[in-house]
PDB file of C-alpha atoms and ligand atoms in Angstrom:
ATOM      1  CA  MET A 213       0.000   0.000   0.000  1.00  0.00           C
ATOM      2  CA  ALA A 214       2.543   2.545   1.143  1.00  0.00           C
ATOM      3  CA  GLU A 215       4.870   1.736  -1.754  1.00  0.00           C
ATOM      4  CA  ARG A 216       2.079   2.150  -4.236  1.00  0.00           C
ATOM      5  CA  THR A 217       1.112   5.573  -2.983  1.00  0.00           C
ATOM      6  CA  LEU A 218       4.703   6.770  -3.103  1.00  0.00           C
ATOM      7  CA  ARG A 219       5.342   5.567  -6.630  1.00  0.00           C
ATOM      8  CA  GLY A 220       5.651   8.350  -9.106  1.00  0.00           C
ATOM      9  CA  ALA A 221       6.330  11.011  -6.541  1.00  0.00           C
ATOM     10  CA  ARG A 222       9.415  13.085  -7.146  1.00  0.00           C
ATOM     11  CA  LEU A 223      11.839  12.469  -4.364  1.00  0.00           C
ATOM     12  CA  GLY A 224      12.848  15.591  -2.610  1.00  0.00           C
ATOM     13  CA  GLY A 225      10.546  17.711  -4.673  1.00  0.00           C
ATOM     14  CA  GLN A 226       7.610  17.222  -2.483  1.00  0.00           C
ATOM     15  CA  SER A 227       7.207  16.857   1.164  1.00  0.00           C
ATOM     16  CA  PHE A 228       4.883  14.214   2.382  1.00  0.00           C
ATOM     17  CA  GLU A 229       4.531  16.007   5.630  1.00  0.00           C
ATOM     18  CA  ASP A 230       1.449  17.671   4.237  1.00  0.00           C
ATOM     19  CA  GLU A 231      -0.299  14.374   4.322  1.00  0.00           C
ATOM     20  CA  ARG A 232       0.059  14.128   8.033  1.00  0.00           C
ATOM     21  CA  GLY A 233      -3.198  14.613   9.698  1.00  0.00           C
ATOM     22  CA  ILE A 234      -5.104  13.673   6.574  1.00  0.00           C
ATOM     23  CA  GLU A 235      -7.333  10.793   7.247  1.00  0.00           C
ATOM     24  CA  PHE A 236      -7.305   8.156   4.570  1.00  0.00           C
ATOM     25  CA  ALA A 237     -10.627   6.703   3.630  1.00  0.00           C
ATOM     26  CA  ALA A 238     -11.412   3.802   5.882  1.00  0.00           C
ATOM     27  CA  ARG A 239     -10.453   0.509   4.278  1.00  0.00           C
ATOM     28  CA  GLN A 240     -11.226  -3.075   4.820  1.00  0.00           C
ATOM     29  CA  GLN A 241      -9.676  -6.333   3.722  1.00  0.00           C
ATOM     30  CA  VAL A 242     -12.084  -8.566   1.897  1.00  0.00           C
ATOM     31  CA  GLY A 243     -11.154 -12.217   1.636  1.00  0.00           C
ATOM     32  CA  TYR A 244     -11.754 -14.371  -1.413  1.00  0.00           C
ATOM     33  CA  LEU A 245     -11.224 -18.003  -2.160  1.00  0.00           C
ATOM     34  CA  CYS A 246     -11.020 -19.366  -5.679  1.00  0.00           C
ATOM     35  CA  LYS A 247     -11.972 -22.837  -6.847  1.00  0.00           C
ATOM     36  CA  GLN A 248      -8.305 -23.853  -6.954  1.00  0.00           C
ATOM     37  CA  GLY A 249      -8.020 -23.054  -3.276  1.00  0.00           C
ATOM     38  CA  HIS A 250      -6.117 -19.787  -3.659  1.00  0.00           C
ATOM     39  CA  GLU A 251      -6.969 -17.408  -0.895  1.00  0.00           C
ATOM     40  CA  PHE A 252      -6.359 -13.714  -1.220  1.00  0.00           C
ATOM     41  CA  GLU A 253      -7.516 -10.426   0.126  1.00  0.00           C
ATOM     42  CA  VAL A 254      -8.586  -7.299  -1.658  1.00  0.00           C
ATOM     43  CA  THR A 255      -8.422  -3.892  -0.056  1.00  0.00           C
ATOM     44  CA  MET A 256     -11.604  -1.964  -0.447  1.00  0.00           C
ATOM     45  CA  SER A 257     -13.148   1.133   0.929  1.00  0.00           C
ATOM     46  CA  VAL A 258     -15.519   0.404   3.772  1.00  0.00           C
ATOM     47  CA  GLU A 259     -18.099   2.275   1.772  1.00  0.00           C
ATOM     48  CA  ALA A 260     -17.728   0.014  -1.245  1.00  0.00           C
ATOM     49  CA  ASP A 261     -20.329  -2.542  -2.062  1.00  0.00           C
ATOM     50  CA  ILE A 262     -18.399  -5.752  -1.604  1.00  0.00           C
ATOM     51  CA  PRO A 263     -18.598  -7.853  -4.754  1.00  0.00           C
ATOM     52  CA  ALA A 264     -19.463 -11.475  -4.202  1.00  0.00           C
ATOM     53  CA  ASN A 265     -16.859 -12.516  -6.794  1.00  0.00           C
ATOM     54  CA  TRP A 266     -13.343 -11.430  -7.583  1.00  0.00           C
ATOM     55  CA  GLU A 267     -10.931 -12.712 -10.181  1.00  0.00           C
ATOM     56  CA  CYS A 268      -8.212 -14.809  -8.598  1.00  0.00           C
ATOM     57  CA  PRO A 269      -4.868 -13.037  -9.113  1.00  0.00           C
ATOM     58  CA  ARG A 270      -3.058 -16.390  -9.329  1.00  0.00           C
ATOM     59  CA  CYS A 271      -5.144 -18.443 -11.717  1.00  0.00           C
ATOM     60  CA  GLY A 272      -7.743 -16.043 -13.027  1.00  0.00           C
ATOM     61  CA  ALA A 273     -10.632 -18.177 -11.869  1.00  0.00           C
ATOM     62  CA  GLU A 274     -13.633 -16.654 -10.264  1.00  0.00           C
ATOM     63  CA  ALA A 275     -13.172 -16.494  -6.526  1.00  0.00           C
ATOM     64  CA  LEU A 276     -15.958 -16.266  -4.020  1.00  0.00           C
ATOM     65  CA  SER A 277     -16.092 -13.994  -1.035  1.00  0.00           C
ATOM     66  CA  THR A 278     -15.099 -15.776   2.162  1.00  0.00           C
ATOM     67  CA  ALA A 279     -17.177 -13.278   4.096  1.00  0.00           C
ATOM     68  CA  GLY A 280     -20.226 -15.120   2.922  1.00  0.00           C
ATOM     69  CA  ILE A 281     -21.388 -12.446   0.529  1.00  0.00           C
ATOM     70  CA  LEU A 282     -23.623 -14.114  -1.956  1.00  0.00           C
ATOM     71  CA  PRO A 283     -23.987 -13.086  -5.563  1.00  0.00           C
ATOM     72  CA  GLU A 284     -26.963 -10.877  -5.962  1.00  0.00           C
ATOM     73  CA  ALA A 285     -29.876 -12.871  -7.151  1.00  0.00           C
ATOM     74  CA  LYS A 286     -30.756 -11.694 -10.578  1.00  0.00           C
ATOM     75  CA  VAL A 287     -34.076 -10.016 -10.408  1.00  0.00           C
ATOM     76  CA  GLU A 288     -35.970 -11.753 -13.099  1.00  0.00           C
ATOM     77  CA  LYS A 289     -38.867  -9.873 -14.471  1.00  0.00           C
ATOM     78  CA  PRO A 290     -41.868 -12.114 -14.492  1.00  0.00           C
ATOM     79  CA  ALA A 291     -42.928 -12.708 -18.029  1.00  0.00           C
ATOM     80  CA  ARG A 292     -45.878 -10.610 -19.032  1.00  0.00           C
ATOM     81  CA  THR A 293     -48.725 -12.786 -20.066  1.00  0.00           C
ATOM     82  CA  HIS A 294     -51.398 -11.886 -22.542  1.00  0.00           C
ATOM     83  CA  TRP A 295     -53.685 -11.456 -19.564  1.00  0.00           C
ATOM     84  CA  ASP A 296     -51.304  -8.904 -17.983  1.00  0.00           C
ATOM     85  CA  MET A 297     -51.126  -6.948 -21.209  1.00  0.00           C
ATOM     86  CA  LEU A 298     -54.880  -7.024 -21.509  1.00  0.00           C
ATOM     87  CA  LEU A 299     -55.309  -5.690 -17.978  1.00  0.00           C
ATOM     88  CA  GLU A 300     -52.994  -2.795 -18.831  1.00  0.00           C
ATOM     89  CA  ARG A 301     -55.506  -1.678 -21.412  1.00  0.00           C
ATOM     90  CA  ARG A 302     -58.857  -2.640 -19.920  1.00  0.00           C
ATOM     91  CA  SER A 303     -60.270  -3.065 -16.456  1.00  0.00           C
ATOM     92  CA  GLU A 304     -61.871  -6.372 -15.528  1.00  0.00           C
ATOM     93  CA  LYS A 305     -65.239  -4.638 -15.487  1.00  0.00           C
ATOM     94  CA  GLU A 306     -64.710  -3.496 -19.084  1.00  0.00           C
ATOM     95  CA  LEU A 307     -63.627  -6.986 -20.051  1.00  0.00           C
ATOM     96  CA  GLU A 308     -66.732  -8.480 -18.486  1.00  0.00           C
ATOM     97  CA  ASP A 309     -68.895  -6.077 -20.469  1.00  0.00           C
ATOM     98  CA  ILE A 310     -67.054  -6.999 -23.653  1.00  0.00           C
ATOM     99  CA  LEU A 311     -67.425 -10.692 -22.849  1.00  0.00           C
ATOM    100  CA  LYS A 312     -71.152 -10.264 -22.270  1.00  0.00           C
ATOM    101  CA  GLU A 313     -71.489  -8.345 -25.517  1.00  0.00           C
ATOM    102  CA  ARG A 314     -69.518 -10.913 -27.476  1.00  0.00           C
ATOM    103  CA  LEU A 315     -71.438 -13.829 -25.935  1.00  0.00           C
ATOM    104  CA  GLU A 316     -74.694 -12.210 -26.974  1.00  0.00           C
ATOM    105  CA  LEU A 317     -73.407 -11.795 -30.487  1.00  0.00           C
ATOM    106  CA  LEU A 318     -72.157 -15.381 -30.472  1.00  0.00           C
ATOM    107  CA  ARG A 319     -75.449 -16.726 -29.185  1.00  0.00           C
ATOM    108  CA  GLY A 320     -77.280 -14.570 -31.669  1.00  0.00           C
ATOM    109  CA  GLY A 321     -75.277 -16.161 -34.425  1.00  0.00           C
ATOM    110  CA  ALA A 322     -73.675 -12.896 -35.488  1.00  0.00           C
ATOM    111  CA  ILE A 323     -70.138 -14.063 -34.747  1.00  0.00           C
ATOM    112  CA  GLY A 324     -68.270 -17.276 -34.129  1.00  0.00           C
ATOM    113  CA  PRO A 325     -67.565 -20.412 -36.131  1.00  0.00           C
ATOM    114  CA  ALA A 326     -69.993 -21.097 -38.922  1.00  0.00           C
ATOM    115  CA  HIS A 327     -71.298 -24.302 -37.338  1.00  0.00           C
ATOM    116  CA  LEU A 328     -72.541 -22.281 -34.359  1.00  0.00           C
ATOM    117  CA  HIS A 329     -74.567 -19.905 -36.461  1.00  0.00           C
ATOM    118  CA  ARG A 330     -78.232 -20.329 -35.884  1.00  0.00           C
ATOM    119  CA  ALA A 331     -78.968 -19.903 -39.539  1.00  0.00           C
ATOM    120  CA  ASN A 332     -76.685 -22.820 -40.383  1.00  0.00           C
ATOM    121  CA  ARG A 333     -78.092 -24.920 -37.588  1.00  0.00           C
ATOM    122  CA  LYS A 334     -81.566 -24.400 -38.920  1.00  0.00           C
ATOM    123  CA  LYS A 335     -80.425 -25.424 -42.348  1.00  0.00           C
ATOM    124  CA  ARG A 336     -78.778 -28.538 -40.954  1.00  0.00           C
ATOM    125  CA  VAL A 337     -81.856 -29.479 -38.915  1.00  0.00           C
ATOM    126  CA  SER A 338     -84.265 -29.039 -41.752  1.00  0.00           C
TER     127      SER A 338
HETATM  128 ZN1   ZN B 245      -6.848 -19.224  -8.053  1.00  0.00          ZN
END
């Protein structure tokens, strides 16, 4: 950590005394364990959302948090059914009225499959 922060600084040109008294953001060590059994820690800000997975620096495999942080369950949108889409456009009361209207037309022989038409039925009977 310390080495990394000093890298790139011009020696002698700058005093690091200024940094005294500055509080560094609080950090935490987060442990991970990969499938190959490599354990490692990643330094993160305490404010960071700890990822459930981290790439193993030794083998590149996906490592899981040893702190028991589970991967966020993917929020799957429930599939919209035809019924859902219908309800977005009409209330159930409206649909009942439409159903009643259509049933009357169907019973009256105005709509529906030909074999249900009263006129046809009459023809068939006679
Ligand atoms: Zn590994």
